[in-house]
mmCIF file of C-alpha atoms and ligand atoms in Angstrom:
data_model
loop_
_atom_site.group_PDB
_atom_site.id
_atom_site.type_symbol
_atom_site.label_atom_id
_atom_site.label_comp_id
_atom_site.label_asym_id
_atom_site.label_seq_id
_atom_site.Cartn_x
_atom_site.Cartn_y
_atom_site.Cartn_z
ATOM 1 C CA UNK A 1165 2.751 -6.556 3.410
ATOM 2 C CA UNK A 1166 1.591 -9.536 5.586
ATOM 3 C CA UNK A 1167 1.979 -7.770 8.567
ATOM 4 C CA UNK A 1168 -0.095 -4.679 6.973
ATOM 5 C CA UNK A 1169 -2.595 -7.565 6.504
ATOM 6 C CA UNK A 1170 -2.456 -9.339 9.913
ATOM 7 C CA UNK A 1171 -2.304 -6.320 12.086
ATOM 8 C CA UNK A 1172 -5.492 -4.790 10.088
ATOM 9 C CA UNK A 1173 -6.931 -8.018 10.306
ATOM 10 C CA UNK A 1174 -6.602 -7.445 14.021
ATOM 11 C CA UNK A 1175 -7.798 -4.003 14.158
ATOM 12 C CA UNK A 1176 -10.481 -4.995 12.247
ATOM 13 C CA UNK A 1177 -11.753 -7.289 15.114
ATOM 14 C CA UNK A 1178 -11.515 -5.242 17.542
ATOM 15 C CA UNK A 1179 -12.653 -1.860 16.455
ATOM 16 C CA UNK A 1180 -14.878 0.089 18.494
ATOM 17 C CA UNK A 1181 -15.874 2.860 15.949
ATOM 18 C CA UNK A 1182 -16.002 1.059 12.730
ATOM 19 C CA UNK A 1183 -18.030 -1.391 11.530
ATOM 20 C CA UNK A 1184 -17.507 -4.088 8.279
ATOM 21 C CA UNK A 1185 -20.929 -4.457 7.209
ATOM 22 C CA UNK A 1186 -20.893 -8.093 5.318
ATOM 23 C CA UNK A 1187 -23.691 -7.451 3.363
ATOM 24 C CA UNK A 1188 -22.201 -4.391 2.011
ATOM 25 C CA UNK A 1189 -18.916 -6.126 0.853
ATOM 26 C CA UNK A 1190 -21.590 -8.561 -0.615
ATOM 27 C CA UNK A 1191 -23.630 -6.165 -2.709
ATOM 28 C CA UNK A 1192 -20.217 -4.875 -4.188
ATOM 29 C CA UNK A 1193 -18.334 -7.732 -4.838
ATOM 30 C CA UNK A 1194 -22.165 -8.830 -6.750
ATOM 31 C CA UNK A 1195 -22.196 -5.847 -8.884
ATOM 32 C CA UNK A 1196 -18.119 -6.125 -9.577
ATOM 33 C CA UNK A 1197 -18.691 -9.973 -10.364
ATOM 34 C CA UNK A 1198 -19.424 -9.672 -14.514
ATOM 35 C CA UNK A 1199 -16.980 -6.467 -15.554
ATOM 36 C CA UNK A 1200 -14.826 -5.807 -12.648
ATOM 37 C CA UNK A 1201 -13.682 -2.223 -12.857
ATOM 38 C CA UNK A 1202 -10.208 -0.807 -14.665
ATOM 39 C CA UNK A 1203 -9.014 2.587 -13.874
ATOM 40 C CA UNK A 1204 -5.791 3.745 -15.703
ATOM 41 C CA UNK A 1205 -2.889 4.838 -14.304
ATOM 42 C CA UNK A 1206 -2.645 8.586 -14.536
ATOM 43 C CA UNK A 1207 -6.225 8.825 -15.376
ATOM 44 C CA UNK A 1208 -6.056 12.942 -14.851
ATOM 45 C CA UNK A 1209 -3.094 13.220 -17.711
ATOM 46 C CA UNK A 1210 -1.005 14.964 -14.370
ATOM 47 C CA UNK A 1211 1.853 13.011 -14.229
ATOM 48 C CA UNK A 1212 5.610 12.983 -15.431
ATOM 49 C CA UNK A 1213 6.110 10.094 -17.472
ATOM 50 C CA UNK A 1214 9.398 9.751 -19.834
ATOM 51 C CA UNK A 1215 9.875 5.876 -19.374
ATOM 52 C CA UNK A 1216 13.629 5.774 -17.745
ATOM 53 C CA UNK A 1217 14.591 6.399 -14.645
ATOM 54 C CA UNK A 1218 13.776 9.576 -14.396
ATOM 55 C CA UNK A 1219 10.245 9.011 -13.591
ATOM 56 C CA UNK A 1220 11.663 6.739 -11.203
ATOM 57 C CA UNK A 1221 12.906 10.210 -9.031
ATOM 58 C CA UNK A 1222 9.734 11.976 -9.536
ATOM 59 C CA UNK A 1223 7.547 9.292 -8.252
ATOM 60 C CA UNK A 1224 9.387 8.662 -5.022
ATOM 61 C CA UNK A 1225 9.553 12.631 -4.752
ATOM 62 C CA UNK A 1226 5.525 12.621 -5.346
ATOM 63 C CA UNK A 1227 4.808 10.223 -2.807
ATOM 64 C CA UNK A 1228 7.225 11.277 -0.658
ATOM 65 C CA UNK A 1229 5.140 14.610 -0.115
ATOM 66 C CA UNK A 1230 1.690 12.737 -0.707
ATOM 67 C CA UNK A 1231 -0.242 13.383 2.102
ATOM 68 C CA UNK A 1232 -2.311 15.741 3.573
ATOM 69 C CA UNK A 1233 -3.893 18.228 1.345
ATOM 70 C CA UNK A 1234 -7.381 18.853 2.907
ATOM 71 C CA UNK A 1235 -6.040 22.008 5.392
ATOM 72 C CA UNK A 1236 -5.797 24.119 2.633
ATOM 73 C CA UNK A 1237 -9.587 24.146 0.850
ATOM 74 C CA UNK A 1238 -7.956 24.633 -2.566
ATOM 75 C CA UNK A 1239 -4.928 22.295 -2.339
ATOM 76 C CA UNK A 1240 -5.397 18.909 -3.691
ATOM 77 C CA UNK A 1241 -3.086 15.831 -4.898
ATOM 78 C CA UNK A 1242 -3.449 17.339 -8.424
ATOM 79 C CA UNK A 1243 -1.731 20.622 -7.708
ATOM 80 C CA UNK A 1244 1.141 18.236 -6.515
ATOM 81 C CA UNK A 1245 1.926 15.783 -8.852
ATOM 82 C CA UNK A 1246 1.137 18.095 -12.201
ATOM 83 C CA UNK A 1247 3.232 21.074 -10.163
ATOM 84 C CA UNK A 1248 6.392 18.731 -9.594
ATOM 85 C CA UNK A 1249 5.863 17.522 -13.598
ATOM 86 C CA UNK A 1250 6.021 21.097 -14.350
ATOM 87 C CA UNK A 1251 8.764 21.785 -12.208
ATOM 88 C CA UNK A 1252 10.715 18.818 -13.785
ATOM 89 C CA UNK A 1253 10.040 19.926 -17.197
ATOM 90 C CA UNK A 1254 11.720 23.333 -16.796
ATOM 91 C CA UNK A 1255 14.663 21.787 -14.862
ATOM 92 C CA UNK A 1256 15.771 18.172 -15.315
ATOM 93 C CA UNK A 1257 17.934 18.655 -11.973
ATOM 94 C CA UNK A 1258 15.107 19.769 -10.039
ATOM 95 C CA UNK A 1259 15.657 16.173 -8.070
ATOM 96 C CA UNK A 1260 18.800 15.277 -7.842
ATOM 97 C CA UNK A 1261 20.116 13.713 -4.675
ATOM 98 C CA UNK A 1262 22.369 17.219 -3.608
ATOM 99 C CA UNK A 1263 19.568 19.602 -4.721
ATOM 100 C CA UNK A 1264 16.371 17.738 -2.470
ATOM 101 C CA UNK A 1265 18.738 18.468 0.098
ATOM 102 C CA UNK A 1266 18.684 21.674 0.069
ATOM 103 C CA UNK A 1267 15.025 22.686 -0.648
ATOM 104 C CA UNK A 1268 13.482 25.569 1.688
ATOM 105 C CA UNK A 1269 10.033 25.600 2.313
ATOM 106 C CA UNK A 1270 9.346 29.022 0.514
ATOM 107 C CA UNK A 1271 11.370 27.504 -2.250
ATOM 108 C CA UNK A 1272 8.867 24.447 -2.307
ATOM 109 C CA UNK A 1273 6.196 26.508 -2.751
ATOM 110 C CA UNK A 1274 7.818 28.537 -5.681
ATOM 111 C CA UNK A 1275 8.351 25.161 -7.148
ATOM 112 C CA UNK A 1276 5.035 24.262 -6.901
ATOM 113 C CA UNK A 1277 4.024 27.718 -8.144
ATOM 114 C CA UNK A 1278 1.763 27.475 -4.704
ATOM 115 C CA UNK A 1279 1.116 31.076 -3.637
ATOM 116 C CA UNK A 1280 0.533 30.423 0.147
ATOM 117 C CA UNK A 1281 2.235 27.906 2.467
ATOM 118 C CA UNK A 1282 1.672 24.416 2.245
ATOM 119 C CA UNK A 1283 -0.007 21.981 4.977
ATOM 120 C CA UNK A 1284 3.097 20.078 6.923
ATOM 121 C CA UNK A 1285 5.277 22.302 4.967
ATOM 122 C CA UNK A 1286 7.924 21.781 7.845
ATOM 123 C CA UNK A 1287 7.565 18.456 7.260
ATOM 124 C CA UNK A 1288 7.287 18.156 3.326
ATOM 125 C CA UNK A 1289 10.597 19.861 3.484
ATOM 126 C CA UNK A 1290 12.049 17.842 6.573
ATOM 127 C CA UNK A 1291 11.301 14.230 4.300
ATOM 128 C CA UNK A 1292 12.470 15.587 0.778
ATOM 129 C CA UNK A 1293 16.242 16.034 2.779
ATOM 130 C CA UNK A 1294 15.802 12.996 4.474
ATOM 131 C CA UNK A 1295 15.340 11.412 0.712
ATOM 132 C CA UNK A 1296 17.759 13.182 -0.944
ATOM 133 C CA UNK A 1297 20.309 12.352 1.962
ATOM 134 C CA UNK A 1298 19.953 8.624 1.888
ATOM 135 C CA UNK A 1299 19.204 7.944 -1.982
ATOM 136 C CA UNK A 1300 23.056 9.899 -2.171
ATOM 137 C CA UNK A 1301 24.116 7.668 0.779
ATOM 138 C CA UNK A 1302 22.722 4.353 -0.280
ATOM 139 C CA UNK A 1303 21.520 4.346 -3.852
ATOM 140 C CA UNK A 1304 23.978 6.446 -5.811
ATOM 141 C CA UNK A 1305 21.655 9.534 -5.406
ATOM 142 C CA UNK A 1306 19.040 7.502 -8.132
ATOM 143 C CA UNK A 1307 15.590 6.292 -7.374
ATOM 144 C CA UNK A 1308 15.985 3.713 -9.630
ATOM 145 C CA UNK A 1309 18.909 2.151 -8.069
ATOM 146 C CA UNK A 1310 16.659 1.726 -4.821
ATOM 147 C CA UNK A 1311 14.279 0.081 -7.077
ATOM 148 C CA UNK A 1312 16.586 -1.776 -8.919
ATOM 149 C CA UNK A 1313 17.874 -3.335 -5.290
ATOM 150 C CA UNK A 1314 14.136 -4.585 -4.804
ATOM 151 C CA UNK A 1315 15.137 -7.365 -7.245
ATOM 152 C CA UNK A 1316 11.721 -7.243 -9.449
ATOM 153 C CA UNK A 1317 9.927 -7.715 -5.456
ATOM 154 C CA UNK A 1318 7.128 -5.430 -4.392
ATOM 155 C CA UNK A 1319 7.411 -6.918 -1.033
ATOM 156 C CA UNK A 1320 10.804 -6.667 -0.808
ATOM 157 C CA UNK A 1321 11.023 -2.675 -2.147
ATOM 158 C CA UNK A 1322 8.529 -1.974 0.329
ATOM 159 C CA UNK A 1323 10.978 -3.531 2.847
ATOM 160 C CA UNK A 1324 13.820 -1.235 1.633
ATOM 161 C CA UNK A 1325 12.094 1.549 1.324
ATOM 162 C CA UNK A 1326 10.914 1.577 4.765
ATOM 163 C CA UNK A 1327 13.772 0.626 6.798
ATOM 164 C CA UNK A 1328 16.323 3.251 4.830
ATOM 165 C CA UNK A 1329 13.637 6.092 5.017
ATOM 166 C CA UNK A 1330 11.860 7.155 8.652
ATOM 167 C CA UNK A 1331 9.414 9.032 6.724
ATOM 168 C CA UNK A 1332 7.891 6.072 5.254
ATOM 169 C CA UNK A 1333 7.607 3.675 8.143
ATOM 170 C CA UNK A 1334 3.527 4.565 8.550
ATOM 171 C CA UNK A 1335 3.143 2.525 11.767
ATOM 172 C CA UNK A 1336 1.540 2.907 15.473
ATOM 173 C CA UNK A 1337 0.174 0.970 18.099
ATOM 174 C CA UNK A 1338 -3.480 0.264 18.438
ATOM 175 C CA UNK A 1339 -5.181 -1.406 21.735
ATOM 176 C CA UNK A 1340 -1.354 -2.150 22.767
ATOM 177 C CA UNK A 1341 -0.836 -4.021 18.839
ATOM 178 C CA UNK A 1342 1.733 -2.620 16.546
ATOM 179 C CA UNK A 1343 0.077 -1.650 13.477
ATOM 180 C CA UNK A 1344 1.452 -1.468 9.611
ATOM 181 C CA UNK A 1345 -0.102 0.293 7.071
ATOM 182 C CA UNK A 1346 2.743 1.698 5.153
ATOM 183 C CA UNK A 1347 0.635 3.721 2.493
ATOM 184 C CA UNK A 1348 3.452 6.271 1.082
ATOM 185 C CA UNK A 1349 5.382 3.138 0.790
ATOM 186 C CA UNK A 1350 2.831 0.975 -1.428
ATOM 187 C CA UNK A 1351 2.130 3.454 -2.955
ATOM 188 C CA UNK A 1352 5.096 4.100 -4.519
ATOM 189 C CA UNK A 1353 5.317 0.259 -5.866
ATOM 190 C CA UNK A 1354 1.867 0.666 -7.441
ATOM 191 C CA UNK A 1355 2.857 4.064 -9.323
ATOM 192 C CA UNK A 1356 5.865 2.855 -10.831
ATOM 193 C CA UNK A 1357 3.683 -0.503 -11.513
ATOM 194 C CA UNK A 1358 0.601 1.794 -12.980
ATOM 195 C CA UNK A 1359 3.381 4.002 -14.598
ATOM 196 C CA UNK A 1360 5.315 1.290 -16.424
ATOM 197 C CA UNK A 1361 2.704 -0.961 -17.349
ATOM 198 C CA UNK A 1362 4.481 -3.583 -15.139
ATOM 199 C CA UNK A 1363 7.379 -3.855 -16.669
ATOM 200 C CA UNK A 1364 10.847 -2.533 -16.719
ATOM 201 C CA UNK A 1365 10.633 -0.473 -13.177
ATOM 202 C CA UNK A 1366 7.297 -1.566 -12.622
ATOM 203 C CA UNK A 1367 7.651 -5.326 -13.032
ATOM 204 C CA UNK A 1368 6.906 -7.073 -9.820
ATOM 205 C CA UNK A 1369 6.237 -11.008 -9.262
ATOM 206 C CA UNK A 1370 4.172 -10.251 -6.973
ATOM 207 C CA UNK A 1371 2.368 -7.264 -7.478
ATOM 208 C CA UNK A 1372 -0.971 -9.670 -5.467
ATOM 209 C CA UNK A 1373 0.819 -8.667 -2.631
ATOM 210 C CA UNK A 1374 -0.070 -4.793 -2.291
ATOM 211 C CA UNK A 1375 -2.847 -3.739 -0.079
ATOM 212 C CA UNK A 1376 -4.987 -0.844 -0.592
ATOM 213 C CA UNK A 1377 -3.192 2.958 0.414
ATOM 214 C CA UNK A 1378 -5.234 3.634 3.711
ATOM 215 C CA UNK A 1379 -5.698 7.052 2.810
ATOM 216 C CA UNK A 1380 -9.323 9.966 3.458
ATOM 217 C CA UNK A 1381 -10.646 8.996 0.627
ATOM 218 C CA UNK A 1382 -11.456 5.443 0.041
ATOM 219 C CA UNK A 1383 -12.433 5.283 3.936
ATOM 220 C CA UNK A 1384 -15.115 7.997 3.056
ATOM 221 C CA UNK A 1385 -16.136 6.054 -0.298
ATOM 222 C CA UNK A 1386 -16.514 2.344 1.498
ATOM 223 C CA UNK A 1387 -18.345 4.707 3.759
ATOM 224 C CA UNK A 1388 -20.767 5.728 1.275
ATOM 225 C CA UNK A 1389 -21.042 1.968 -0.072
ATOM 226 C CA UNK A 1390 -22.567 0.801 3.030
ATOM 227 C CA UNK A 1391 -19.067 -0.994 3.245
ATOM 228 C CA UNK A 1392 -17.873 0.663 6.389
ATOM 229 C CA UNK A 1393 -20.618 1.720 9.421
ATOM 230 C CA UNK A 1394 -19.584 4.822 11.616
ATOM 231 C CA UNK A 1395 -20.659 4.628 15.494
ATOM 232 C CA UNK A 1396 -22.593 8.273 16.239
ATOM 233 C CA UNK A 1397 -19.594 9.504 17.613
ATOM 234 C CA UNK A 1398 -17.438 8.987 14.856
ATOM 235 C CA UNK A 1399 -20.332 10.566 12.326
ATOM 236 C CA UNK A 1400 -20.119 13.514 14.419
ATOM 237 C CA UNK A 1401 -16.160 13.987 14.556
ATOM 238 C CA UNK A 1402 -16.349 13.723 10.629
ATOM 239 C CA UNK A 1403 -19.428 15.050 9.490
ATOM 240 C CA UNK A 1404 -18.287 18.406 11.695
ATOM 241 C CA UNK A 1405 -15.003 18.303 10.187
ATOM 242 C CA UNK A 1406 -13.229 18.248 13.320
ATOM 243 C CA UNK A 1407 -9.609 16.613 13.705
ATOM 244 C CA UNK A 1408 -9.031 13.173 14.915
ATOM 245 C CA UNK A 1409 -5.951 12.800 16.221
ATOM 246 C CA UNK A 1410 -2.955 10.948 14.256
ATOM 247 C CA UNK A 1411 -3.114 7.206 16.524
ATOM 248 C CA UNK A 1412 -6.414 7.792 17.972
ATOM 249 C CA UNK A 1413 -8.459 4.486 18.265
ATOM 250 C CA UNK A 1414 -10.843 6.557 15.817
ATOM 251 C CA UNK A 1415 -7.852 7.008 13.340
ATOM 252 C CA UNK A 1416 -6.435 3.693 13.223
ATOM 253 C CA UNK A 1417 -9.502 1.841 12.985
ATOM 254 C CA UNK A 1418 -10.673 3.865 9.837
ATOM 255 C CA UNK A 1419 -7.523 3.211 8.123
ATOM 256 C CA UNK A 1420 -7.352 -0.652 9.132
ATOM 257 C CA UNK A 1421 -10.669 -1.305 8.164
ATOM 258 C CA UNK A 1422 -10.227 0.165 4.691
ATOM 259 C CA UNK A 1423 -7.187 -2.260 4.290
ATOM 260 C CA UNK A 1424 -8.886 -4.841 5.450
ATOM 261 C CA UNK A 1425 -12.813 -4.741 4.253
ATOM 262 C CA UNK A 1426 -10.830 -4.183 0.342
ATOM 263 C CA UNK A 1427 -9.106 -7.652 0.707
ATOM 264 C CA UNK A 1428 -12.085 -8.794 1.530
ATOM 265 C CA UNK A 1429 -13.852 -7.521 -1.254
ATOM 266 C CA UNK A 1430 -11.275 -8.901 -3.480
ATOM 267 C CA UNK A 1431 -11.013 -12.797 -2.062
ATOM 268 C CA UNK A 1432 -15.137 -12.245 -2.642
ATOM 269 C CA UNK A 1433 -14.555 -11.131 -6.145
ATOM 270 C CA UNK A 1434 -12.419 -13.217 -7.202
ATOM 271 C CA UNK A 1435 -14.094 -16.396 -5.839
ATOM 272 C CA UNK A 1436 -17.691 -15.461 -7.937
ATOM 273 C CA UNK A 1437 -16.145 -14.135 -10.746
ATOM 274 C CA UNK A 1438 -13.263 -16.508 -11.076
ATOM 275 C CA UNK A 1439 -11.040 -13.455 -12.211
ATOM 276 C CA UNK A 1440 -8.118 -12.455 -10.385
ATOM 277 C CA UNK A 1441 -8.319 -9.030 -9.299
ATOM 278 C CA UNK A 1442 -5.671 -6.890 -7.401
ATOM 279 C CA UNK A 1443 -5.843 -4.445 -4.396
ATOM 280 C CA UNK A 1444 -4.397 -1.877 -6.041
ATOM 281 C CA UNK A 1445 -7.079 -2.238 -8.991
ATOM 282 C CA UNK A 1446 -9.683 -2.184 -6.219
ATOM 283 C CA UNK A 1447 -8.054 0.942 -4.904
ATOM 284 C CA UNK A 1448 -7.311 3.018 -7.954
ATOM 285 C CA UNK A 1449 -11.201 2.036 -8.641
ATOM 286 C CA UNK A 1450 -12.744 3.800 -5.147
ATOM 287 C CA UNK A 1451 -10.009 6.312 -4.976
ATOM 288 C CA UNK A 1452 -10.922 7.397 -8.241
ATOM 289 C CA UNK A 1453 -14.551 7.840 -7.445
ATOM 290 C CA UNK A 1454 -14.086 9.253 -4.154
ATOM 291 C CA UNK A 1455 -12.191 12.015 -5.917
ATOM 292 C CA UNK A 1456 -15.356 12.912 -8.169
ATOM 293 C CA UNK A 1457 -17.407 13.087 -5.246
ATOM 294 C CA UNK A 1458 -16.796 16.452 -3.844
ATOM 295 C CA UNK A 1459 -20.194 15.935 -1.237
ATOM 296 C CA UNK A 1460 -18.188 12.873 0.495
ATOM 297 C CA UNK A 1461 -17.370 13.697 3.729
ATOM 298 C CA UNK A 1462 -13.415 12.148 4.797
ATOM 299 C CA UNK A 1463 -12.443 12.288 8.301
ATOM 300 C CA UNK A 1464 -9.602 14.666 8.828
ATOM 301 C CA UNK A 1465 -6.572 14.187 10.564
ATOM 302 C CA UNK A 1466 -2.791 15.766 10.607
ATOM 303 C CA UNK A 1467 -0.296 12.738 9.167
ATOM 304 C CA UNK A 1468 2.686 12.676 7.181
ATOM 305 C CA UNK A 1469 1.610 9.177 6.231
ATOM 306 C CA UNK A 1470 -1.561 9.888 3.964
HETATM 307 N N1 56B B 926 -5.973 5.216 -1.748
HETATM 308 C C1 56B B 926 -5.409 6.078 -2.568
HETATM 309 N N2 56B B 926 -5.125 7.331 -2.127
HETATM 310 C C2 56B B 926 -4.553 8.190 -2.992
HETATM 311 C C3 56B B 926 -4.270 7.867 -4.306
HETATM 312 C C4 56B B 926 -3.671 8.998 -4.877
HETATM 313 C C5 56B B 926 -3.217 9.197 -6.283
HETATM 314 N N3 56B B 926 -2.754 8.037 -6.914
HETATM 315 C C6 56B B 926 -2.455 8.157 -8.313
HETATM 316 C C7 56B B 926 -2.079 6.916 -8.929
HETATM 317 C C8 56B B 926 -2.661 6.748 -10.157
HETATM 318 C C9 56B B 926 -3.701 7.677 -10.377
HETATM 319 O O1 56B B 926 -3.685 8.257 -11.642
HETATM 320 C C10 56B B 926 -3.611 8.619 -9.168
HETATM 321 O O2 56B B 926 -3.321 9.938 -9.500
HETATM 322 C C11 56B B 926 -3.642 9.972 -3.894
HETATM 323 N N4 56B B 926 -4.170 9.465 -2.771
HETATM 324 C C12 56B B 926 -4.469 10.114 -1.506
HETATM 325 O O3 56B B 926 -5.719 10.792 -1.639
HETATM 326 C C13 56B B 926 -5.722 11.921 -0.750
HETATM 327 C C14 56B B 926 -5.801 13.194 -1.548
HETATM 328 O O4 56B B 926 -7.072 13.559 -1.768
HETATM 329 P P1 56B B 926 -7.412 15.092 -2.183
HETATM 330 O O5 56B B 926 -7.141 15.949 -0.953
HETATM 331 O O6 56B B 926 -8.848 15.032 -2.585
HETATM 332 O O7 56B B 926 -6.493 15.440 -3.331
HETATM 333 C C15 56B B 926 -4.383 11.895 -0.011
HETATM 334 O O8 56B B 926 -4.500 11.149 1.181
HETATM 335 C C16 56B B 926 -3.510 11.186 -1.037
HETATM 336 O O9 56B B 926 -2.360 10.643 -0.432
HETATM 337 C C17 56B B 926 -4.597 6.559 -4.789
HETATM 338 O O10 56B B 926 -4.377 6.159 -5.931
HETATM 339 N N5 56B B 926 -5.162 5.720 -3.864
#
């Protein structure tokens, strides 16, 4: 995770099209400073949740496929993680190593009781193989012996995870930098650390570690916060809804910035309020109000990563 930091550090300095406005990390790192702001884990009551390591699978299967919803007007991260709970439900073997495998994408949509195809389906399809294929290869066909192999580490899962599955190394190069932001990957380690309340699966020593998921929300919410400051062009690309391309300058620098301006936020909190507080708190918080906010406008782009 330090080179998710460092190389959005770098982006940061360097952007053309985004702005950190100081002032703006200021004014909500001020208003954070007396009660900063919980959100609980599975907030929406969507989730699969039996404590063992069955949750273990669904997660990784979740964020596996967690990206990319906006194409489809009615599709939404909801409709994904409560359809694969449901689809769990009615068949405990829904995941197994041999059966992700073998998924079509017309089957995928049955499973997801989804009556049209999905965005990426190709791809949603392409990764769930690609993690059924090397959990049997590597980990015994269990999620939780992946985790397990992270040896209590966020760092070090994130690590694992994202040199034994392609689909998860959310990288690119920026102004001729390599750039990490790995969001499917952290992800994952804050779910199962949300999920199990930091312990068993979800104990990590150093949970500190995690940066925000660079995702269309939060950059739209920091947006909104006076956080984050657009040049025209960008405000036209997203306030017309029209695509920015996956690597564009445009792209990367919305994403970095978000990583960035939240670690910023939290040194800021932290130092007046003399509480530790966590990316992934600060994360959950925006995400969580960006959702609510159906006027926010996000920037649109085609990615597996987000
Ligand atoms: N930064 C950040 N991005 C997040 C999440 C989550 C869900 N996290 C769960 C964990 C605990 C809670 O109870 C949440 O349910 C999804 N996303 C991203 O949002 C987008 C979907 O938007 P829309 O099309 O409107 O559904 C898409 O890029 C998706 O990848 C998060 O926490 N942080």
């Amino acid at each position: 995770m330090e080179q998710v930091r460092s190389t959005s550090a770098w982006v940061a300095s360097n952007a053309s099209h985004v702005t950190i406005d100081y002032a703006g990390i200021e004014k909500v790192a001020e208003n954070m400073k007396d009660s900063i702001p919980k959100v609980e884990w599975d907030f929406e009551g969507i989730h699969y949740f039996d404590n063992g390591p069955l949750s273990v699978q669904y997660l990784f299967v979740l964020d596996a496929m967690n990206f990319c919803f906006w194409p489809d007007n009615d599709l939404s991260y909801d409709h994904l993680a409560s359809g694969l709970k449901a689809a769990l439900e009615a068949d405990k073997s829904a995941f197994d190593a041999d059966r992700l495998q073998k998924y079509t994408g017309p089957e995928l949509r049955k499973l997801l009781k989804w009556p049209r195809p999905l965005p990426l389906e190709d791809e949603r399809v392409r990764l769930l193989h690609e993690v059924g294929s090397e959990l049997e290869r590597s980990f015994d066909g269990k999620a939780s012996n992946l985790v397990k192999s992270g040896g209590k580490s966020a760092a070090r899962l994130v690590d694992l995870i994202t040199s034994h599955f392609p689909g998860f190394r959310d990288h690119t190069m920026y102004k001729g930098h390599q750039v990490f932001l790995y969001k499917r990957a952290q992800i994952f380690v804050a779910d199962l650390w949300g999920a199990f309340k930091g312990q068993d699966y979800g104990e990590f020593n150093d949970i500190s570690s995690i940066t925000m998921f660079a995702d269309y929300i939060v950059p739209a919410v920091l947006e909104q916060l006076g956080v984050l400051r657009y040049s025209p062009c960008l405000s036209n690309l997203i306030e017309s809804k029209s695509e920015i391309c996956s690597g564009s300058e445009e792209e990367v620098e919305l994403r970095a910035c978000c990583v960035y301006a939240v670690e910023k936020i939290r040194d800021l909190v932290t130092k007046i309020s003399g509480k530790q507080v966590l990316s992934v708190e600060l994360d959950l918080w925006l995400w969580s109000f960006g959702i609510v906010c159906p006027s926010l406008q996000h920037h649109r782009t085609l990615s597996i990563y987000y």
